[in-house]
PDB file of C-alpha atoms in Angstrom:
ATOM      1  CA  UNK A1191      12.771  -1.211  -7.099  1.00  0.00           C
ATOM      2  CA  UNK A1192      10.453  -3.476  -5.064  1.00  0.00           C
ATOM      3  CA  UNK A1193      10.694  -4.041  -1.326  1.00  0.00           C
ATOM      4  CA  UNK A1194      10.309  -7.171   0.758  1.00  0.00           C
ATOM      5  CA  UNK A1195       8.078  -7.759   3.776  1.00  0.00           C
ATOM      6  CA  UNK A1196      11.211  -7.597   5.970  1.00  0.00           C
ATOM      7  CA  UNK A1197      12.196  -4.233   4.489  1.00  0.00           C
ATOM      8  CA  UNK A1198       8.692  -2.854   5.064  1.00  0.00           C
ATOM      9  CA  UNK A1199       8.735  -4.081   8.673  1.00  0.00           C
ATOM     10  CA  UNK A1200      12.155  -2.484   9.226  1.00  0.00           C
ATOM     11  CA  UNK A1201      10.935   0.795   7.737  1.00  0.00           C
ATOM     12  CA  UNK A1202       7.845   0.763   9.942  1.00  0.00           C
ATOM     13  CA  UNK A1203      10.046   0.206  12.998  1.00  0.00           C
ATOM     14  CA  UNK A1204      12.636   2.842  12.118  1.00  0.00           C
ATOM     15  CA  UNK A1205      11.468   5.055   9.256  1.00  0.00           C
ATOM     16  CA  UNK A1206      14.649   6.702   8.031  1.00  0.00           C
ATOM     17  CA  UNK A1207      15.060   9.614   7.507  1.00  0.00           C
ATOM     18  CA  UNK A1208      12.186  10.291   9.885  1.00  0.00           C
ATOM     19  CA  UNK A1209      12.451  10.084  13.673  1.00  0.00           C
ATOM     20  CA  UNK A1210      11.794   6.615  15.059  1.00  0.00           C
ATOM     21  CA  UNK A1211       8.161   6.007  15.902  1.00  0.00           C
ATOM     22  CA  UNK A1212       6.974   5.862  19.451  1.00  0.00           C
ATOM     23  CA  UNK A1213       4.599   2.965  18.825  1.00  0.00           C
ATOM     24  CA  UNK A1214       4.585   1.775  22.451  1.00  0.00           C
ATOM     25  CA  UNK A1215       3.609   5.220  23.775  1.00  0.00           C
ATOM     26  CA  UNK A1216       1.050   5.743  21.024  1.00  0.00           C
ATOM     27  CA  UNK A1217      -0.423   2.291  21.706  1.00  0.00           C
ATOM     28  CA  UNK A1218      -0.854   3.176  25.371  1.00  0.00           C
ATOM     29  CA  UNK A1219      -2.608   6.464  24.600  1.00  0.00           C
ATOM     30  CA  UNK A1220      -6.260   7.221  25.211  1.00  0.00           C
ATOM     31  CA  UNK A1221      -8.741   9.478  23.465  1.00  0.00           C
ATOM     32  CA  UNK A1222      -8.231  11.930  26.322  1.00  0.00           C
ATOM     33  CA  UNK A1223      -4.438  12.240  25.983  1.00  0.00           C
ATOM     34  CA  UNK A1224      -3.759  11.516  22.282  1.00  0.00           C
ATOM     35  CA  UNK A1225      -4.103  15.040  20.864  1.00  0.00           C
ATOM     36  CA  UNK A1226      -0.467  16.127  21.444  1.00  0.00           C
ATOM     37  CA  UNK A1227       0.790  12.901  19.826  1.00  0.00           C
ATOM     38  CA  UNK A1228      -1.270  12.959  16.634  1.00  0.00           C
ATOM     39  CA  UNK A1229       1.057  15.176  14.592  1.00  0.00           C
ATOM     40  CA  UNK A1230       4.048  12.914  15.291  1.00  0.00           C
ATOM     41  CA  UNK A1231       2.030   9.809  14.442  1.00  0.00           C
ATOM     42  CA  UNK A1232       0.781  11.254  11.155  1.00  0.00           C
ATOM     43  CA  UNK A1233       4.314  12.373  10.240  1.00  0.00           C
ATOM     44  CA  UNK A1234       5.442   8.778  10.881  1.00  0.00           C
ATOM     45  CA  UNK A1235       2.542   7.304   8.905  1.00  0.00           C
ATOM     46  CA  UNK A1236       3.048   9.707   5.980  1.00  0.00           C
ATOM     47  CA  UNK A1237       6.771   8.887   6.048  1.00  0.00           C
ATOM     48  CA  UNK A1238       6.047   5.172   5.705  1.00  0.00           C
ATOM     49  CA  UNK A1239       3.642   5.883   2.825  1.00  0.00           C
ATOM     50  CA  UNK A1240       6.267   8.053   1.101  1.00  0.00           C
ATOM     51  CA  UNK A1241       8.937   5.391   1.571  1.00  0.00           C
ATOM     52  CA  UNK A1242       6.639   2.811  -0.043  1.00  0.00           C
ATOM     53  CA  UNK A1243       6.105   5.100  -3.053  1.00  0.00           C
ATOM     54  CA  UNK A1244       9.829   5.812  -3.395  1.00  0.00           C
ATOM     55  CA  UNK A1245      10.738   2.134  -3.110  1.00  0.00           C
ATOM     56  CA  UNK A1246       8.477   0.503  -5.656  1.00  0.00           C
ATOM     57  CA  UNK A1247       4.945   1.557  -4.795  1.00  0.00           C
ATOM     58  CA  UNK A1248       2.760   2.996  -7.505  1.00  0.00           C
ATOM     59  CA  UNK A1249       1.939   6.268  -5.726  1.00  0.00           C
ATOM     60  CA  UNK A1250      -1.597   5.157  -4.943  1.00  0.00           C
ATOM     61  CA  UNK A1251      -2.541   4.603  -1.307  1.00  0.00           C
ATOM     62  CA  UNK A1252      -0.869   1.425  -0.040  1.00  0.00           C
ATOM     63  CA  UNK A1253      -3.036  -1.118   1.740  1.00  0.00           C
ATOM     64  CA  UNK A1254      -4.596  -4.555   1.457  1.00  0.00           C
ATOM     65  CA  UNK A1255      -6.061  -3.652  -1.933  1.00  0.00           C
ATOM     66  CA  UNK A1256      -2.839  -2.122  -3.328  1.00  0.00           C
ATOM     67  CA  UNK A1257       0.378  -3.928  -2.459  1.00  0.00           C
ATOM     68  CA  UNK A1258       2.293  -2.776  -5.541  1.00  0.00           C
ATOM     69  CA  UNK A1259       5.998  -2.880  -4.749  1.00  0.00           C
ATOM     70  CA  UNK A1260       5.754  -5.504  -1.993  1.00  0.00           C
ATOM     71  CA  UNK A1261       7.463  -8.627  -3.282  1.00  0.00           C
ATOM     72  CA  UNK A1262       8.620 -11.895  -1.810  1.00  0.00           C
ATOM     73  CA  UNK A1263      11.144 -14.037  -3.687  1.00  0.00           C
ATOM     74  CA  UNK A1264      10.806 -11.708  -6.671  1.00  0.00           C
ATOM     75  CA  UNK A1265       7.033 -12.161  -6.896  1.00  0.00           C
ATOM     76  CA  UNK A1266       4.336  -9.594  -6.162  1.00  0.00           C
ATOM     77  CA  UNK A1267       2.707 -10.420  -2.820  1.00  0.00           C
ATOM     78  CA  UNK A1268      -0.895 -11.567  -3.146  1.00  0.00           C
ATOM     79  CA  UNK A1269      -2.884 -11.782   0.071  1.00  0.00           C
ATOM     80  CA  UNK A1270      -4.951 -14.889   0.645  1.00  0.00           C
ATOM     81  CA  UNK A1271      -8.078 -14.293   2.663  1.00  0.00           C
ATOM     82  CA  UNK A1272      -9.009 -12.165   5.653  1.00  0.00           C
ATOM     83  CA  UNK A1273      -6.230 -13.443   7.889  1.00  0.00           C
ATOM     84  CA  UNK A1274      -3.752 -11.810   5.538  1.00  0.00           C
ATOM     85  CA  UNK A1275      -5.773  -8.790   4.406  1.00  0.00           C
ATOM     86  CA  UNK A1276      -6.835  -7.692   7.911  1.00  0.00           C
ATOM     87  CA  UNK A1277      -3.376  -6.573   9.158  1.00  0.00           C
ATOM     88  CA  UNK A1278      -2.887  -4.398   6.061  1.00  0.00           C
ATOM     89  CA  UNK A1279      -6.440  -3.069   6.246  1.00  0.00           C
ATOM     90  CA  UNK A1280      -6.041  -2.087   9.895  1.00  0.00           C
ATOM     91  CA  UNK A1281      -2.622  -0.459   9.495  1.00  0.00           C
ATOM     92  CA  UNK A1282      -3.242   1.381   6.224  1.00  0.00           C
ATOM     93  CA  UNK A1283      -6.790   1.465   4.851  1.00  0.00           C
ATOM     94  CA  UNK A1284      -8.547   2.079   8.181  1.00  0.00           C
ATOM     95  CA  UNK A1285      -6.048   4.752   9.247  1.00  0.00           C
ATOM     96  CA  UNK A1286      -6.556   6.557   5.939  1.00  0.00           C
ATOM     97  CA  UNK A1287     -10.349   6.290   6.294  1.00  0.00           C
ATOM     98  CA  UNK A1288     -10.495   7.617   9.857  1.00  0.00           C
ATOM     99  CA  UNK A1289      -7.631  10.101   9.757  1.00  0.00           C
ATOM    100  CA  UNK A1290      -8.879  13.550  10.684  1.00  0.00           C
ATOM    101  CA  UNK A1291     -12.152  12.304  12.093  1.00  0.00           C
ATOM    102  CA  UNK A1292     -13.042  13.256  15.662  1.00  0.00           C
ATOM    103  CA  UNK A1293     -13.223   9.571  16.591  1.00  0.00           C
ATOM    104  CA  UNK A1294      -9.716   8.711  15.360  1.00  0.00           C
ATOM    105  CA  UNK A1295      -8.063   6.404  17.880  1.00  0.00           C
ATOM    106  CA  UNK A1296      -4.290   6.708  17.949  1.00  0.00           C
ATOM    107  CA  UNK A1297      -3.968   3.657  20.180  1.00  0.00           C
ATOM    108  CA  UNK A1298      -5.789   1.477  17.643  1.00  0.00           C
ATOM    109  CA  UNK A1299      -3.789   2.801  14.708  1.00  0.00           C
ATOM    110  CA  UNK A1300      -0.429   2.259  16.395  1.00  0.00           C
ATOM    111  CA  UNK A1301      -1.452  -1.189  17.674  1.00  0.00           C
ATOM    112  CA  UNK A1302      -2.406  -2.056  14.088  1.00  0.00           C
ATOM    113  CA  UNK A1303       1.065  -0.991  12.918  1.00  0.00           C
ATOM    114  CA  UNK A1304       2.646  -3.174  15.610  1.00  0.00           C
ATOM    115  CA  UNK A1305       0.515  -6.157  14.528  1.00  0.00           C
ATOM    116  CA  UNK A1306       1.464  -5.660  10.885  1.00  0.00           C
ATOM    117  CA  UNK A1307       5.164  -5.455  11.774  1.00  0.00           C
ATOM    118  CA  UNK A1308       4.845  -8.789  13.606  1.00  0.00           C
ATOM    119  CA  UNK A1309       2.817 -10.296  10.743  1.00  0.00           C
ATOM    120  CA  UNK A1310       5.085  -9.325   7.831  1.00  0.00           C
ATOM    121  CA  UNK A1311       7.733 -12.029   8.421  1.00  0.00           C
ATOM    122  CA  UNK A1312       4.969 -14.640   8.062  1.00  0.00           C
ATOM    123  CA  UNK A1313       4.040 -13.672   4.487  1.00  0.00           C
TER     124      UNK A1313
END
């Protein structure tokens, strides 16, 4: 069963059955104080990924280059250019790439999620 941009945004804002994200706190974090928050963020992020897979995704990592399951008006979403690919890249592909690295920046990852949530209604 596919999901719409609005459903993805809602899931990213309140990922049932997972605890609601603390995007505002995570966005205000710094490299110096992010360590205690990383586990909760990654649980949130993994929960969103799992929801995508369970709701129409193909099990492969979701991101700008794999939007399987994301449909608008019954049609698979196709991103047109960097203005549309960038929010997905920042919120999914970049997080996956930098996850676990010593330079991972929680504030950037959570700000990217917030930007994508605001962007999704414009697809």
